[in-house]
Coordinates of C-alpha atoms in Angstrom, one line a residue:
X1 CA 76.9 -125.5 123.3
X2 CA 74.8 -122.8 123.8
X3 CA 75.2 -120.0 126.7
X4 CA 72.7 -119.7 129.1
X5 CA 72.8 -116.1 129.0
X6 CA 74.9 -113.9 127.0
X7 CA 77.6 -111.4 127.8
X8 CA 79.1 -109.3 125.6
X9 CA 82.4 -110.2 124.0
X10 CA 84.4 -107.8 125.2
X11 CA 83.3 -108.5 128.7
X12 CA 84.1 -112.2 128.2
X13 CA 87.5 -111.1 127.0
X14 CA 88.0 -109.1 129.7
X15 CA 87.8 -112.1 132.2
X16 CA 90.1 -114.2 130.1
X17 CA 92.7 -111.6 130.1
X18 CA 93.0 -111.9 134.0
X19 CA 93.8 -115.5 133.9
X20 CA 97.3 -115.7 134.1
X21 CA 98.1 -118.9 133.0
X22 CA 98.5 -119.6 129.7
X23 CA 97.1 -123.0 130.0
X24 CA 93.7 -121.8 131.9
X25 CA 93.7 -119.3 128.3
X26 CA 94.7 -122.5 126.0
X27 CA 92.2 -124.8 127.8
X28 CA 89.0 -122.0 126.9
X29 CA 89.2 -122.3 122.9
X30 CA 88.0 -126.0 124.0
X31 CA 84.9 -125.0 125.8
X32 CA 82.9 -124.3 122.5
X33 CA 82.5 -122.9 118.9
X34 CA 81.8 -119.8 120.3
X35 CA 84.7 -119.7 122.8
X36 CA 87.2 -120.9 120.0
X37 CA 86.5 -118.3 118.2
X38 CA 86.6 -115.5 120.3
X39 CA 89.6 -116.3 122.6
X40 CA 91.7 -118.0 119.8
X41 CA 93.6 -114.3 119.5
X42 CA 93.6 -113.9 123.2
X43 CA 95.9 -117.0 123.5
X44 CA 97.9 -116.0 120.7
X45 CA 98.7 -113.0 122.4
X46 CA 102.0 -114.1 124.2
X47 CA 104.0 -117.0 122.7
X48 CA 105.8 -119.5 124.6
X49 CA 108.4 -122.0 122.4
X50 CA 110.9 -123.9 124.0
X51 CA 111.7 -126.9 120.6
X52 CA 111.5 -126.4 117.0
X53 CA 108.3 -129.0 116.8
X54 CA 106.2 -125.9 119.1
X55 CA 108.4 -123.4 116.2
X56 CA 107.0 -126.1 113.3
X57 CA 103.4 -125.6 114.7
X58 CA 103.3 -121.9 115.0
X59 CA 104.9 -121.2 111.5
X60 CA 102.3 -123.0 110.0
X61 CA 99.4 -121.6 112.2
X62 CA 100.2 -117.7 111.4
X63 CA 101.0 -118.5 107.5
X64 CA 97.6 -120.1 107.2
X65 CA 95.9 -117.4 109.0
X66 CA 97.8 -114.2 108.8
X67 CA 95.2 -112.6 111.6
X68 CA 97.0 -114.8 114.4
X69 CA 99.7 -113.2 113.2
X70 CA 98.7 -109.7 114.0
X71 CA 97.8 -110.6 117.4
X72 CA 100.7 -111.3 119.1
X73 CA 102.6 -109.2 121.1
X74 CA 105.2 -111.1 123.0
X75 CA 107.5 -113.7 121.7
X76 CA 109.6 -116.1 124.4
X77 CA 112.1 -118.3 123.2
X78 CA 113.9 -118.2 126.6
X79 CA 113.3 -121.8 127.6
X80 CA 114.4 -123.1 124.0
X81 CA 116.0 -126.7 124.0
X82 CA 118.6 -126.9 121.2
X83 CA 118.1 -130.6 120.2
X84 CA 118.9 -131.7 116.3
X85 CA 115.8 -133.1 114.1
X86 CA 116.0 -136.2 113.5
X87 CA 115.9 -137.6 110.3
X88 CA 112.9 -139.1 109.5
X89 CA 111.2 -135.8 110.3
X90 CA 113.5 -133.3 108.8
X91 CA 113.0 -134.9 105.4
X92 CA 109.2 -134.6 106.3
X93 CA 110.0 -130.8 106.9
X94 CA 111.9 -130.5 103.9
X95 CA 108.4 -131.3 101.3
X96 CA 106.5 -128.9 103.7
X97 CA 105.6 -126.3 101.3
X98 CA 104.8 -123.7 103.7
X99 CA 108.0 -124.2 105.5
X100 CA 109.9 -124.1 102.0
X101 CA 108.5 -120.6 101.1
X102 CA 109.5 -119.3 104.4
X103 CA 112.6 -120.2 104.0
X104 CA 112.4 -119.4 99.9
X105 CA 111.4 -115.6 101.0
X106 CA 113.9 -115.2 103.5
X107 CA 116.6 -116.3 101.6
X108 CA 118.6 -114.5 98.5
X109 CA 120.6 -117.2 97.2
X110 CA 121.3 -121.1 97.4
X111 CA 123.6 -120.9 99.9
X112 CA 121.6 -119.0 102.2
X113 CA 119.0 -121.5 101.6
X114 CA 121.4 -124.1 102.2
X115 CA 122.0 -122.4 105.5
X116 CA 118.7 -122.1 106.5
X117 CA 118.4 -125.5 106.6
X118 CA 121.1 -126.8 108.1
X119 CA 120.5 -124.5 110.8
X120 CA 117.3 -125.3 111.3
X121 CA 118.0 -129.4 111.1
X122 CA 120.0 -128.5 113.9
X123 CA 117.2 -127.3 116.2
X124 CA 118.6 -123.5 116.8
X125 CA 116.0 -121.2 118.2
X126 CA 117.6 -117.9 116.3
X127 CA 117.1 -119.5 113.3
X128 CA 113.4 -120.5 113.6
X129 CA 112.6 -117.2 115.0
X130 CA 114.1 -115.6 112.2
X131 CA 111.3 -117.1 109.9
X132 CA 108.6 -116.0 111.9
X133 CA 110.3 -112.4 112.6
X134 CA 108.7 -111.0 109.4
X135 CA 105.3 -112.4 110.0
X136 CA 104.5 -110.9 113.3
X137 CA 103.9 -107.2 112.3
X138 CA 102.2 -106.4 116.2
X139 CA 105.3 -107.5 118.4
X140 CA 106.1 -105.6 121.7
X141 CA 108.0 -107.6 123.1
X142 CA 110.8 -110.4 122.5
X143 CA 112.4 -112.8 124.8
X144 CA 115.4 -115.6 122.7
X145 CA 118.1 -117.2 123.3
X146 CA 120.8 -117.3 120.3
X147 CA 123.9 -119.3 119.6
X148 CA 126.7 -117.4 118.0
X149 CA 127.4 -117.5 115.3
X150 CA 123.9 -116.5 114.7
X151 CA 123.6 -116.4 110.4
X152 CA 120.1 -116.2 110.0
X153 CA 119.0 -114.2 113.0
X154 CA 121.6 -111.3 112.0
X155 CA 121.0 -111.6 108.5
X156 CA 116.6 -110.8 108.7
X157 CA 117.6 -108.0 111.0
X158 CA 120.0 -106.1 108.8
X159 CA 117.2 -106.5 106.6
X160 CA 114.6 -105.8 108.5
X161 CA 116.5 -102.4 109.4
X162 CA 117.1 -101.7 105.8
X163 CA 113.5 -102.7 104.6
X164 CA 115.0 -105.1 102.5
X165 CA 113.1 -108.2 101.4
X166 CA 111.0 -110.0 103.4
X167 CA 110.2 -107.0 104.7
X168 CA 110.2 -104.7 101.8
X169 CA 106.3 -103.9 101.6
X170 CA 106.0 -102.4 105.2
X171 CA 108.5 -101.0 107.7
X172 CA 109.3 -103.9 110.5
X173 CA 109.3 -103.6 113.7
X174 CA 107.1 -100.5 114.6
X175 CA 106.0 -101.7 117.8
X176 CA 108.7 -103.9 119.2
X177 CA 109.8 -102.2 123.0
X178 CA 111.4 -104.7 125.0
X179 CA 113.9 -107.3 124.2
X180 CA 116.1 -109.7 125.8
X181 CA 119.0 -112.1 124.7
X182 CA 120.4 -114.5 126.1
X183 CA 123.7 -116.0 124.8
X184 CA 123.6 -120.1 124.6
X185 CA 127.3 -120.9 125.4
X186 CA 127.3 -118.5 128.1
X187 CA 124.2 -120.2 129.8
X188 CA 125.1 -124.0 129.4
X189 CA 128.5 -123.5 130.3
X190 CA 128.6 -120.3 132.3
X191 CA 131.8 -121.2 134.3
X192 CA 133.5 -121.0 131.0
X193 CA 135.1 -118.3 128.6
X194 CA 133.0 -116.9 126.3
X195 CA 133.0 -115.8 123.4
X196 CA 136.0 -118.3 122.4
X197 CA 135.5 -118.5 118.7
X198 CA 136.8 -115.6 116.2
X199 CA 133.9 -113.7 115.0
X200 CA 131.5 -114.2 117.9
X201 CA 131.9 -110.7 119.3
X202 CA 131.2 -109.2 116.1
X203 CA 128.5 -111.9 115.7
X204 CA 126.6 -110.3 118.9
X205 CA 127.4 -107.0 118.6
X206 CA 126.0 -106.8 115.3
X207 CA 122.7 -108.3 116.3
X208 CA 122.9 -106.2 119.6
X209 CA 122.9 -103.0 117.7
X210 CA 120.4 -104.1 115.4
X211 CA 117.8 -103.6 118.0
X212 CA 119.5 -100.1 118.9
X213 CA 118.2 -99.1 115.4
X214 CA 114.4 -99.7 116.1
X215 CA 112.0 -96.9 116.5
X216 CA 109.8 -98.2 119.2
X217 CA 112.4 -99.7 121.7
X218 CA 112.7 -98.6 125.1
X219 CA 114.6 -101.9 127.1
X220 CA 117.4 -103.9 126.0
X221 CA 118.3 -106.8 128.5
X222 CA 121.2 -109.1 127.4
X223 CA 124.1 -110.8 128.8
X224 CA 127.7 -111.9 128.3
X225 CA 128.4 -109.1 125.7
X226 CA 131.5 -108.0 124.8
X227 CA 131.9 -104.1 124.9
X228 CA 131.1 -103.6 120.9
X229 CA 132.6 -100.0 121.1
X230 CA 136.0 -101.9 121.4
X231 CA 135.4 -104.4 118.6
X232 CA 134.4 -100.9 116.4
X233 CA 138.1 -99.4 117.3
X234 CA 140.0 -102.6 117.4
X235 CA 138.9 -105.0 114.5
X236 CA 139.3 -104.4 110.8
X237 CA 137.3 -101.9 108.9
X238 CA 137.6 -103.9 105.4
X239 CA 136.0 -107.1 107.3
X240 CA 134.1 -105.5 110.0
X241 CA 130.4 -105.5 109.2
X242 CA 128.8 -103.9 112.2
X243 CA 127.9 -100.5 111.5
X244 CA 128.6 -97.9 114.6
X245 CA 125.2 -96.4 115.9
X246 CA 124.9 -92.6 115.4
X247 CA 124.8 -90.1 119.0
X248 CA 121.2 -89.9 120.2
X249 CA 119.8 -92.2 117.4
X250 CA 118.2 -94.7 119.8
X251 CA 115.1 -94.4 121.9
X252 CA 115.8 -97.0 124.3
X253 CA 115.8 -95.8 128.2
X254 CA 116.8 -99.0 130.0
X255 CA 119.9 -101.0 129.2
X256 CA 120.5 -104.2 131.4
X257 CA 123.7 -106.0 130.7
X258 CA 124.7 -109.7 132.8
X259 CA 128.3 -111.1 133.1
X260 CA 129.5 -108.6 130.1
X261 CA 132.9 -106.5 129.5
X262 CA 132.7 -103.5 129.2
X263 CA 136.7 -102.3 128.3
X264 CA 135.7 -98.9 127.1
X265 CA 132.4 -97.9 129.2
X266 CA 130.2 -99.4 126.6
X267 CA 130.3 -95.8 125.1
X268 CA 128.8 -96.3 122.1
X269 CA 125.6 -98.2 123.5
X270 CA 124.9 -95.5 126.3
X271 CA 126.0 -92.3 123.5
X272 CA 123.3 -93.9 120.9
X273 CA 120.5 -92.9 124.1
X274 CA 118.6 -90.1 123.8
X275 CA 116.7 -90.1 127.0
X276 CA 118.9 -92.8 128.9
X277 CA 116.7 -93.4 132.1
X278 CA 118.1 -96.6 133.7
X279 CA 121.7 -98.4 133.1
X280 CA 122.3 -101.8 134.9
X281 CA 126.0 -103.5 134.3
X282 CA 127.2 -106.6 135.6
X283 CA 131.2 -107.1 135.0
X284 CA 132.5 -110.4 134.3
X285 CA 136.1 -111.2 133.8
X286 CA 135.5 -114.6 131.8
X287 CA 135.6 -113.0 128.7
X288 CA 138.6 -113.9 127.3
X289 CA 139.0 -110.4 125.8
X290 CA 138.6 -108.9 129.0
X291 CA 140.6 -105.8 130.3
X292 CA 138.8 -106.0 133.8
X293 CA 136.1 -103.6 135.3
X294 CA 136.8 -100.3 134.5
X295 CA 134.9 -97.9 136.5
X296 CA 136.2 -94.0 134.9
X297 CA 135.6 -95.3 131.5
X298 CA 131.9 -95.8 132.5
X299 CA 132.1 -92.7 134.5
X300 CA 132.9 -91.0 131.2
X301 CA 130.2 -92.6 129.5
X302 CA 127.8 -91.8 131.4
X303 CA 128.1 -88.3 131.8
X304 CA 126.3 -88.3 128.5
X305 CA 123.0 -88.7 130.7
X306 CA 123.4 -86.9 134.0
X307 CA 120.6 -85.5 132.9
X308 CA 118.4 -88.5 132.4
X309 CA 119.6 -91.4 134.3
X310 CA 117.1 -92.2 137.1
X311 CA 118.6 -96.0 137.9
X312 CA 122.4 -97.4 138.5
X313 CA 123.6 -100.1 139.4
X314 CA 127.2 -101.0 138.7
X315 CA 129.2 -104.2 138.9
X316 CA 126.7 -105.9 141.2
X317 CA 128.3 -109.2 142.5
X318 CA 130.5 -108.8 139.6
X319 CA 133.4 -112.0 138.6
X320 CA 136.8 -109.8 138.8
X321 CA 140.1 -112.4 138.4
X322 CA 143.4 -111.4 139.7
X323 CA 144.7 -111.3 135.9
X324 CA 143.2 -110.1 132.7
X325 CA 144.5 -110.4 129.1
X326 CA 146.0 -106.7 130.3
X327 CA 148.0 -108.2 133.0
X328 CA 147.5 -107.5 136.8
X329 CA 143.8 -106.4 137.4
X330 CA 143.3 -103.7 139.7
X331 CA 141.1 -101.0 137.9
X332 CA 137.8 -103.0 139.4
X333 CA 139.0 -101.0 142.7
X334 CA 139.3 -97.5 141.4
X335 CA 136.7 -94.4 142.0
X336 CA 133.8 -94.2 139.8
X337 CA 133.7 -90.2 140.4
X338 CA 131.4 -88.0 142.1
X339 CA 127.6 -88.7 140.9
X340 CA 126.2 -85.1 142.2
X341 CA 125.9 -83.4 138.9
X342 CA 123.8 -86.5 138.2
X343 CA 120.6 -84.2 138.9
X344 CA 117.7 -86.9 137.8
X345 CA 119.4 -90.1 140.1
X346 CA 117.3 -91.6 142.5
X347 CA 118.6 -95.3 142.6
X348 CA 122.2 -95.9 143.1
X349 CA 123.8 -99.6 143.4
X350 CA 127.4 -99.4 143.6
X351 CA 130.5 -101.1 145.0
X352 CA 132.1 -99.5 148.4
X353 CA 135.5 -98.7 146.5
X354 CA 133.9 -97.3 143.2
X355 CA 131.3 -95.1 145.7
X356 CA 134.1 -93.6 147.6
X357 CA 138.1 -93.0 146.8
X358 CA 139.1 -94.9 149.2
X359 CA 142.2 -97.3 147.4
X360 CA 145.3 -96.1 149.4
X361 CA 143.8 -94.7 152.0
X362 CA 141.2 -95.3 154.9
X363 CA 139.5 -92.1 154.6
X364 CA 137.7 -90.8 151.2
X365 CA 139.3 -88.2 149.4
X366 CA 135.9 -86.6 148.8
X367 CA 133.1 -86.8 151.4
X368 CA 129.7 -89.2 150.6
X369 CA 127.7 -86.2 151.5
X370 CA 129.6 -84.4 148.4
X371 CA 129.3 -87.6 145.5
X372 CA 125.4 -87.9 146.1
X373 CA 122.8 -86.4 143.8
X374 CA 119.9 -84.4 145.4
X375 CA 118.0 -86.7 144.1
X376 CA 118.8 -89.4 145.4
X377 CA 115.7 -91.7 146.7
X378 CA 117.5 -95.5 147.3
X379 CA 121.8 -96.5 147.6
X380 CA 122.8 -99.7 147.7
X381 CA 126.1 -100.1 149.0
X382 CA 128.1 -103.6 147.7
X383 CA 131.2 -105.1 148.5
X384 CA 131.5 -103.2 152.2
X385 CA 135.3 -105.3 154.0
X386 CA 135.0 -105.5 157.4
X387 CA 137.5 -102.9 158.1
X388 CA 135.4 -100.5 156.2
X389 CA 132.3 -100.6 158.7
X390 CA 133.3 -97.6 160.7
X391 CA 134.4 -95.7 157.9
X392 CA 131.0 -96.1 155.6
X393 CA 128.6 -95.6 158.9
X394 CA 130.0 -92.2 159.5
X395 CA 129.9 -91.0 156.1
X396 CA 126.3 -92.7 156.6
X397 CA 125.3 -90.9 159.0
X398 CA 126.8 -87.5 157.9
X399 CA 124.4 -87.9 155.5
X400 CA 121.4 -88.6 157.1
X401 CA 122.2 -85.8 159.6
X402 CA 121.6 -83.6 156.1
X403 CA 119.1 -85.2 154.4
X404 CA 116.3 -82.6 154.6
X405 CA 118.6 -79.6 153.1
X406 CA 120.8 -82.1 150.9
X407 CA 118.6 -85.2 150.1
X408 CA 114.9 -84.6 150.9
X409 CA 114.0 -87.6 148.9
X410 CA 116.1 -89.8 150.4
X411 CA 114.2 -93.4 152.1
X412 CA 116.2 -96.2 151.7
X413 CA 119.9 -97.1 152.6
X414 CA 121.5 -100.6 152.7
X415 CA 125.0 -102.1 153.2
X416 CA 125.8 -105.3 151.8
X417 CA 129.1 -107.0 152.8
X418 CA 131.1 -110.2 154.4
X419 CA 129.4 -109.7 157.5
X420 CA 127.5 -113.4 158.3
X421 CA 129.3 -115.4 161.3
X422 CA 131.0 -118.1 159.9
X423 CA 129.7 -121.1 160.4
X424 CA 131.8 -124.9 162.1
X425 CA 132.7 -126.0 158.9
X426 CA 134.3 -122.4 158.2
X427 CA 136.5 -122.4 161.1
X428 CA 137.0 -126.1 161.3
X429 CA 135.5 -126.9 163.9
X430 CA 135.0 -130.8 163.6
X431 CA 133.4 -131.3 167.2
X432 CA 130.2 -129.4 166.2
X433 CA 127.1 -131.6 165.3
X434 CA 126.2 -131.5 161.8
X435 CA 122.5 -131.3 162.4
X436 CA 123.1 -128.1 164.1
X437 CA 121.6 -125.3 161.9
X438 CA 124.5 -122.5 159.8
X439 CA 124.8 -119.5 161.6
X440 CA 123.0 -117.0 159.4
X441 CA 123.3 -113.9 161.6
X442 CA 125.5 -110.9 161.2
X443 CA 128.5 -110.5 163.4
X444 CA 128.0 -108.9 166.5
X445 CA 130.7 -106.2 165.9
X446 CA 129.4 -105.3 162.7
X447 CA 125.6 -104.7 164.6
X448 CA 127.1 -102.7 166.9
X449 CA 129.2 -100.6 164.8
X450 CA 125.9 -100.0 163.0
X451 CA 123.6 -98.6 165.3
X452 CA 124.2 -95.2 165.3
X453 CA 123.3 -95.1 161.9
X454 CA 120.3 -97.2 162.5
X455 CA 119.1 -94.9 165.5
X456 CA 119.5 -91.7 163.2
X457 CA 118.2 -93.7 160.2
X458 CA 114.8 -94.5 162.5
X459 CA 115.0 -90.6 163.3
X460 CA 114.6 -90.0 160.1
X461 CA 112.0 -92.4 159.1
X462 CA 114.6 -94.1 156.7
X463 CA 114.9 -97.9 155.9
X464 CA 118.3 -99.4 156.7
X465 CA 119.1 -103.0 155.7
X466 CA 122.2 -104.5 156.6
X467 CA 123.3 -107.6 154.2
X468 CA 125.4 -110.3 154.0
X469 CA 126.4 -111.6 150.4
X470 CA 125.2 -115.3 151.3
X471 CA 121.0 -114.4 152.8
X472 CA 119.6 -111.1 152.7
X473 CA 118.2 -110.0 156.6
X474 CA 115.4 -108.0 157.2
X475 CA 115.0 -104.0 157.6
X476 CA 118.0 -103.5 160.5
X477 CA 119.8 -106.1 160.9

């Protein structure tokens, strides 16, 4: 096929970077000779495997040509479907010779051969990825899902830290800034405990911290971890392989942890930050080496960045049980501490009884007006009880009142509580028609209690969002 007229390439590559769609990019290299060529690297750019047949494919497309290698920049395993080859195939796998010397040049011994393949018959996407890990030189960014315990994944990034074989003849990972992993228990069985099995903490912290120790990163996203600065203290130093992370080693600015523990303040994470910008946490009490939330251990973490931190958010809609392997759990309820030394915060999302000392008493110990950073541009206020309303609007409002000598940044407040009307069904109310529609409205009495705060928040030319845990209402009610 031959164009009409001719633009340049980089113009033409220009367009095909706005299309979105991955399939609009795949379906170009089809158009011609020309258009194979040219946008064959453009598709490779950002690659999508969810089975170890699309794992199969790319393996051998970047080992025959190494410049598709190059190319890509972001890796996504996070749709992977853990299903075990069958067979027929795996023995066809077995004589493939490029996937023998992958596996030949990642491993150091017979058994770690052996290992590889079992763990690759078995369809896990942490152990495919770990044989393409060393080929892709140009990666920014990585999305996976592992299974613990994850052998080969932990095993090419030890090495890949310590320049070991395969990646011996260049440094890896120069490039690589954002990464996310997902744990597999935790996501097809999330109502259960995880972490069950002995070693799996260890298993993730290690691979955790792995990515702590590479030059380039900047975001860590993960979930259901297990606090490793406990596993450091707690487990035993002659069998314990995960190495502790040095003060101010790590470039990484944003740290988002889902459904984790964090029993000491996940200290050693936040201490290996040199610039710490953003920290989101998520508590979860499923762990079965949970001690429950722990808001002064995190306080005393992260003090490290009062200088830095521009974004937290603690324990949002967080899983707190009544009883923890530590017994009766009531630290989840205790003051985080006062945030105004915190001189670079503009985003605060925190929990009514961590925000303000309020755990024997109705009143806080410490005014709002004298825990609040200068700072301060957007708080989110979770986990507001009913009885709590008046309290938190007057605090509120003291606030406002003093936001151009005390907060001139400040835009954006919202409340998020138990405030919906309950619906029939809630109250019991058989004699109500099931086609009538849920009451999704907030209580009158919490409106009302409001509005002061909402007439000196529209004085102010501030946002105020009240919310209900179950639907999310718009500005005011």
């Amino acid at each position: 096929m031959t164009r009409p007229f001719q633009l340049p390439n980089d113009v033409l590559l220009l367009v095909g970077e706005q299309l979105d769609d991955h399939a609009d990019r795949w379906n170009l290299i089809f158009i011609s000779q020309d258009f194979h060529d040219l946008f064959l690297s453009l598709v490779y750019r950002t690659v999508r495997l969810n089975h170890w047949r699309g794992a199969y494919s790319f393996i051998r497309a970047i080992t025959k040509r190494p410049s598709l290698a190059r190319v890509v920049r972001e890796l996504d395993l996070s749709r992977w479907r853990k299903e075990s080859i069958p067979q027929a195939d795996w023995d066809v796998l077995q004589r493939c010779s490029i996937l023998q010397g992958r596996v030949e040049v990642s491993s150091y011994s017979q058994d770690e051969t052996t290992q590889w393949g079992e763990n690759l018959a078995k369809g896990r996407g942490d152990a495919w990825i770990a044989l393409m890990l060393p080929l892709l030189t140009q990666l920014r960014q990585l999305h996976l899902v592992y299974s613990t315990p994850s052998i080969c994944l932990n095993r090419i990034m030890q090495r890949a830290i310590s320049n070991e074989r395969p990646f011996q003849s260049q440094p890896a990972f120069q490039h690589l800034s954002k990464v996310s992993l997902h744990h597999r228990e935790h996501l097809d069985q999330p109502t259960a405990h995880a972490n069950a099995a002995n070693g799996s903490h260890e298993d993730q912290s290690a691979l955790l911290l792995s990515f702590f120790q590479l030059p380039s990163m900047c975001s860590i996203v993960a979930n259901s971890l297990v606090d490793p600065t406990s596993i450091s203290i707690d487990s035993d130093p002659e069998t314990d392989e995960t190495e502790p992370l040095d003060v101010g080693c790590s470039s990484i600015t944003e740290i988002d942890l889902s459904r984790s523990s964090g029993n000491r303040g996940m200290d050693a994470l936040i201490a290996s930050c040199a610039d710490l910008k953003s920290f989101k946490y998520q508590h979860s009490d499923s762990h079965l080496t949970s001690n429950g939330y722990q808001p002064t251990a995190f306080y005393r973490s992260l003090t490290r960045s009062k200088r830095s931190l521009q974004t937290l958010w603690l324990d949002h809609y967080g899983d707190h049980y009544p009883f923890t392997s530590a017994g009766l759990n009531q630290t989840h309820d205790e003051w985080f501490g006062s945030l105004a030394d915190f001189s670079a915060l503009r985003e605060i999302r925190i929990r009514l009884p961590n925000l303000l000392d309020i755990r024997y008493q109705s009143e806080p110990t410490s005014p709002l007006i004298n825990s609040l950073p200068r700072s301060l541009e957007i708080l989110y206020i979770d986990g507001c009880e009913e009885r709590h309303v008046g309290m938190l609007v007057s605090q509120l409002r003291t606030v406002v009142r003093n936001r151009r000598s005390r907060f001139p940044h400040l835009r954006c407040l919202s409340i998020e509580g138990a405030f919906r009307n309950a619906s029939a069904d809630e109250l019991g109310d058989t004699s109500a028609s099931a086609s009538e529609p849920a009451d999704d409205t907030i209580k009158p009495k919490i409106v009302q209690a409001a509005e002061p705060l909402h007439e000196d928040c529209a004085s102010a030319g501030l946002e105020l969002h009240v919310h209900d845990r179950t639907f999310s209402q718009s500005p005011h009610h």
